[in-house]
XYZ file of C-alpha atoms in Angstrom:
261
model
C 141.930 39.199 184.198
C 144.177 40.328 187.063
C 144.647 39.006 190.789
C 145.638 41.431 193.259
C 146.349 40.836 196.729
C 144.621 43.489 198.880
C 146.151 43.482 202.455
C 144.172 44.769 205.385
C 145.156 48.554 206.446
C 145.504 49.940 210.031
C 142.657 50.583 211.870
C 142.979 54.220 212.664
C 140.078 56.393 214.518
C 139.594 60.021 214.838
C 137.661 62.014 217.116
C 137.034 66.144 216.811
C 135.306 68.369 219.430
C 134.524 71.053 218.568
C 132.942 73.987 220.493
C 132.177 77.641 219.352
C 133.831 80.348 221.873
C 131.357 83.351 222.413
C 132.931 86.612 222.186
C 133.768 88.575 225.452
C 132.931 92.198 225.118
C 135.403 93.934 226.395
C 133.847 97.071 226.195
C 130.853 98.105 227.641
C 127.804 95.889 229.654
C 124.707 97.473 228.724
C 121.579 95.279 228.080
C 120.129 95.726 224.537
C 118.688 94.448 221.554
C 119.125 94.527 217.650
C 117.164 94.399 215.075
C 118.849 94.271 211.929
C 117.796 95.931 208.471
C 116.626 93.182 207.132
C 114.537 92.225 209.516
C 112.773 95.606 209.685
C 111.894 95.251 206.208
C 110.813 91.897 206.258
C 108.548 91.620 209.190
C 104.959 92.382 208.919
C 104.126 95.498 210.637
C 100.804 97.461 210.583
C 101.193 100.508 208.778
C 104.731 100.118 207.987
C 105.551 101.703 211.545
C 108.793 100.794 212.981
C 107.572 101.647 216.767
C 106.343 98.291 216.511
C 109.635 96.545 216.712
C 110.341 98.304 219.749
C 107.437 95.887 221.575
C 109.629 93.176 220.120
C 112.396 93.076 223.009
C 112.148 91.835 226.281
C 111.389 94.095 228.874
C 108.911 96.403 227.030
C 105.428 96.304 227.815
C 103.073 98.655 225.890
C 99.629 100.806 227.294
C 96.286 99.686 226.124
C 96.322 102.831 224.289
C 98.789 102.921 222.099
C 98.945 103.460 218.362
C 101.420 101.759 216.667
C 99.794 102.781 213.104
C 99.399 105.975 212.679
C 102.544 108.495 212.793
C 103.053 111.820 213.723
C 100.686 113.383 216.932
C 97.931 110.760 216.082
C 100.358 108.323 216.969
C 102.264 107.604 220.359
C 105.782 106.184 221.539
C 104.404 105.362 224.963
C 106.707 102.508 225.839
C 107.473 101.283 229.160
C 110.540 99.759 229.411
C 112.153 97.572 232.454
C 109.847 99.203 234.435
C 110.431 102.811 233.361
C 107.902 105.856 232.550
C 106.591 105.811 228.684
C 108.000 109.278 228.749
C 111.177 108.547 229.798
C 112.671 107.343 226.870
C 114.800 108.722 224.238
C 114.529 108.298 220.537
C 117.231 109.210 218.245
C 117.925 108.658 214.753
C 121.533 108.396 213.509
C 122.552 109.472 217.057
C 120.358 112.469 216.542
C 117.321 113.603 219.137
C 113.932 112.308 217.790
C 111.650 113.364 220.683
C 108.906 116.294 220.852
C 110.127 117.599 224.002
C 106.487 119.317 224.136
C 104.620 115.865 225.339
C 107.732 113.608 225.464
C 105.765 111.070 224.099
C 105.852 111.537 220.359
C 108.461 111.446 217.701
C 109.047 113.720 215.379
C 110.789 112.188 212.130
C 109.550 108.744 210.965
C 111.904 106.805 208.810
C 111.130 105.054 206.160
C 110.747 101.094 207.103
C 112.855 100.683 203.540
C 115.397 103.139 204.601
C 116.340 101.828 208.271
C 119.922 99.822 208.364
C 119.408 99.044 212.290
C 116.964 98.969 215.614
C 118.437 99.390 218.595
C 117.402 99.164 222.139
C 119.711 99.601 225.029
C 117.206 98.685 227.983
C 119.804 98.735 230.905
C 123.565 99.672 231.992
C 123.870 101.652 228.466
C 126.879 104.198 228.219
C 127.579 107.724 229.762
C 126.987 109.067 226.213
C 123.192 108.384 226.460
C 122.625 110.508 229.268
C 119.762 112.440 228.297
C 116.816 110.132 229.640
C 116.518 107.876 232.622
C 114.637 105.214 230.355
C 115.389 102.944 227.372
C 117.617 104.523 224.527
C 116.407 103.565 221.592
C 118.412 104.629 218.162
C 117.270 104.555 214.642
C 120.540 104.069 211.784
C 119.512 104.861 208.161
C 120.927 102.981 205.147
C 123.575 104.798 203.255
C 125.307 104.167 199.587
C 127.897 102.177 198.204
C 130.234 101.938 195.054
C 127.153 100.607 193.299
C 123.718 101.668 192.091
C 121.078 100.126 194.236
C 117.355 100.917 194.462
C 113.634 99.672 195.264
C 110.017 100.490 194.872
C 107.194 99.373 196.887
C 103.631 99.624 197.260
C 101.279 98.544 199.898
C 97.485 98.507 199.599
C 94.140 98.259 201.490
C 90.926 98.791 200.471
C 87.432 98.377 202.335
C 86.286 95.591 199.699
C 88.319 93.637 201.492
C 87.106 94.119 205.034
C 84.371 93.015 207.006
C 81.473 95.579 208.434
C 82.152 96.845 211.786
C 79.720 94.977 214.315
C 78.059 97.765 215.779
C 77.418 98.912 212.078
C 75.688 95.586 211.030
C 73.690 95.872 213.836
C 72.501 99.280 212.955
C 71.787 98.162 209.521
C 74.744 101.017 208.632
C 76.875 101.122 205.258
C 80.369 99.751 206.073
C 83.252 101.696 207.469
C 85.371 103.361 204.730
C 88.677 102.168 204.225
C 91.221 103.370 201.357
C 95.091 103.125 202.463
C 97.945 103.507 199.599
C 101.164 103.209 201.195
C 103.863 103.786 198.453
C 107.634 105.132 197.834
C 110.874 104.276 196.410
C 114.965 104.045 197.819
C 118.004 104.947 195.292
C 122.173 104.524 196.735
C 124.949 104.739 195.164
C 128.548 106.046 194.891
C 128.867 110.433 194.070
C 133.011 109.823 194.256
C 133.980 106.099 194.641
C 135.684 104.596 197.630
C 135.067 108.422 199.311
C 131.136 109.985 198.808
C 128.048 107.969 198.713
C 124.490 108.878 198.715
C 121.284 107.728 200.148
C 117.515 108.954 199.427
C 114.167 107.356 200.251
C 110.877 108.804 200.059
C 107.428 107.400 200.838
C 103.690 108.889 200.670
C 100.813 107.325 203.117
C 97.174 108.375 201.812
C 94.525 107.221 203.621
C 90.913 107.450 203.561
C 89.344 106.140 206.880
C 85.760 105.819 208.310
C 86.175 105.577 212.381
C 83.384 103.629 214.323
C 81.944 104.729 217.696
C 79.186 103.745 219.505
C 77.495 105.369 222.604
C 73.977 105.468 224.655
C 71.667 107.751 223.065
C 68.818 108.444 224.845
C 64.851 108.216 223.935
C 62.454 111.548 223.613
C 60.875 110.207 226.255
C 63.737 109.363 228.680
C 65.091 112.857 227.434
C 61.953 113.978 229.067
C 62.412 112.000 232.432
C 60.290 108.888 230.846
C 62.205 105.488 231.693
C 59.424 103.248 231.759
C 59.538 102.614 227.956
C 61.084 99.345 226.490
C 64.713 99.124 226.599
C 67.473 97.352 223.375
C 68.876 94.643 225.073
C 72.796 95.303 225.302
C 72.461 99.011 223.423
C 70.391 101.194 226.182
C 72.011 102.367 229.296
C 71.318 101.645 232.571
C 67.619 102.675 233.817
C 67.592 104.985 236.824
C 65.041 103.824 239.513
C 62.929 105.470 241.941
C 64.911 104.219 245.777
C 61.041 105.052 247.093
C 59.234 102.834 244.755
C 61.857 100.822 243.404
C 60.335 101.146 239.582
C 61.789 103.116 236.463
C 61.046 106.876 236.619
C 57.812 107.475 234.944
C 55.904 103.868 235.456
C 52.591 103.797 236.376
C 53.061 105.000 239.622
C 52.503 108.461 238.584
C 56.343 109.684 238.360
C 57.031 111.589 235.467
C 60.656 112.652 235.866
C 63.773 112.240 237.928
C 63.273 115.561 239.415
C 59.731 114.196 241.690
């Protein structure tokens, strides 16, 4: 057994504030937003198109009519940002000029979603090196290699077992819409002289097999023939012309037989 003799320290107290100092740029004020690689490749977007990141920042607003799946001229960059014209932007990828000058509102090259290494949009007060558009410039930066092999594969998938019948179609007793979409392709970096020359490649394949849906007001025989008096499909026939004289559908009983009487 042993007795020791514990006597009572000083009572000491410490206190630490800290506070995080946000940089000052001392360069430059322009307004813009980032998105980073990563986040490109990891948020869901339809179609794998990256025009959908643009709708992302503040201060973009996007038509009604815009496609942000498809690519190429069935697609569309119209983007209105802070208030600008959807054609007065300018797309560039790697600092290079993206935009079909012939509409000014398509792109022409679409990067990979696996090969982009940044997303930037400068929405206001941007630089006297992007001087060639009064709107938003909005830049693209591809991956590039490193001093060690890296590489991916990916493959996307949609098929229309998975997808329910159009309305209009189950209401017309119609086969569903056709649907096959393989989206598919592969990246590969790495070093060619280490420390000095590295490579980059990507490639990626979209087929798709689609069935588009439209719906319109198709007239009768008899209404082809001036004939409105016949039964109409409530919510699927178009509006009945009437006689201002009579008030009734041309062709009733009152002895009418076309529009032209």
């Amino acid at each position: 057994a042993l007795d020791v003799q514990l006597e009572p320290g000083a009572v000491t107290e410490t206190v630490t504030v800290e506070s995080a100092s946000q940089n000052v740029r001392t360069l430059g004020g322009d307004v813009s937003g980032v998105i980073t690689g990563a986040q490109v490749r990891e948020l869901p977007l339809n179609g794998r198109n990256f025009l959908q990141l643009a709708t992302l920042m503040p201060g973009v607003s996007a038509p009604d009519f815009l496609n942000v799946k498809d690519k190429g001229l069935l697609g569309g960059s119209d983007l209105a940002v802070s208030g600008g014209g959807v054609t007065a932007n300018l797309w560039t990828v790697d600092g290079a000029n993206n935009n079909d000058v012939g509409s000014n509102r398509t792109i022409l090259v679409y990067p990979s979603v696996d090969a982009i290494e940044e997303f930037k949009i400068l929405r206001n007060a941007y630089g006297a090196e992007f001087g060639q558009s009064g709107g938003a410039q909005i830049n693209i930066v591809t991956r590039g290699g490193s001093n060690e092999f890296h590489g991916s594969g990916f493959y996307f998938g949609r098929d229309d077992s998975l997808a329910a019948k159009d309305f209009f179609l189950a209401r017309a007793d119609q086969p569903k819409q056709a649907l096959s979409r393989h989206d598919f392709g592969w990246t590969l970096g790495g070093p060619i002289v280490r420390d000095r020359l590295h490579f980059f490649a990507s490639q990626e394949w979209n087929r798709e097999r689609l069935g588009s849906v439209r719906q319109a007001f198709v007239p009768t025989p008899a209404e082809r023939a001036g004939d409105f008096s016949g039964p109409q499909i409530p919510g699927c026939s178009s509006p009945v012309p009437v006689d201002p004289a009579t008030g009734l559908p041309f062709g009733s009983v009152d002895g009418r037989t076309n529009s032209n009487e």
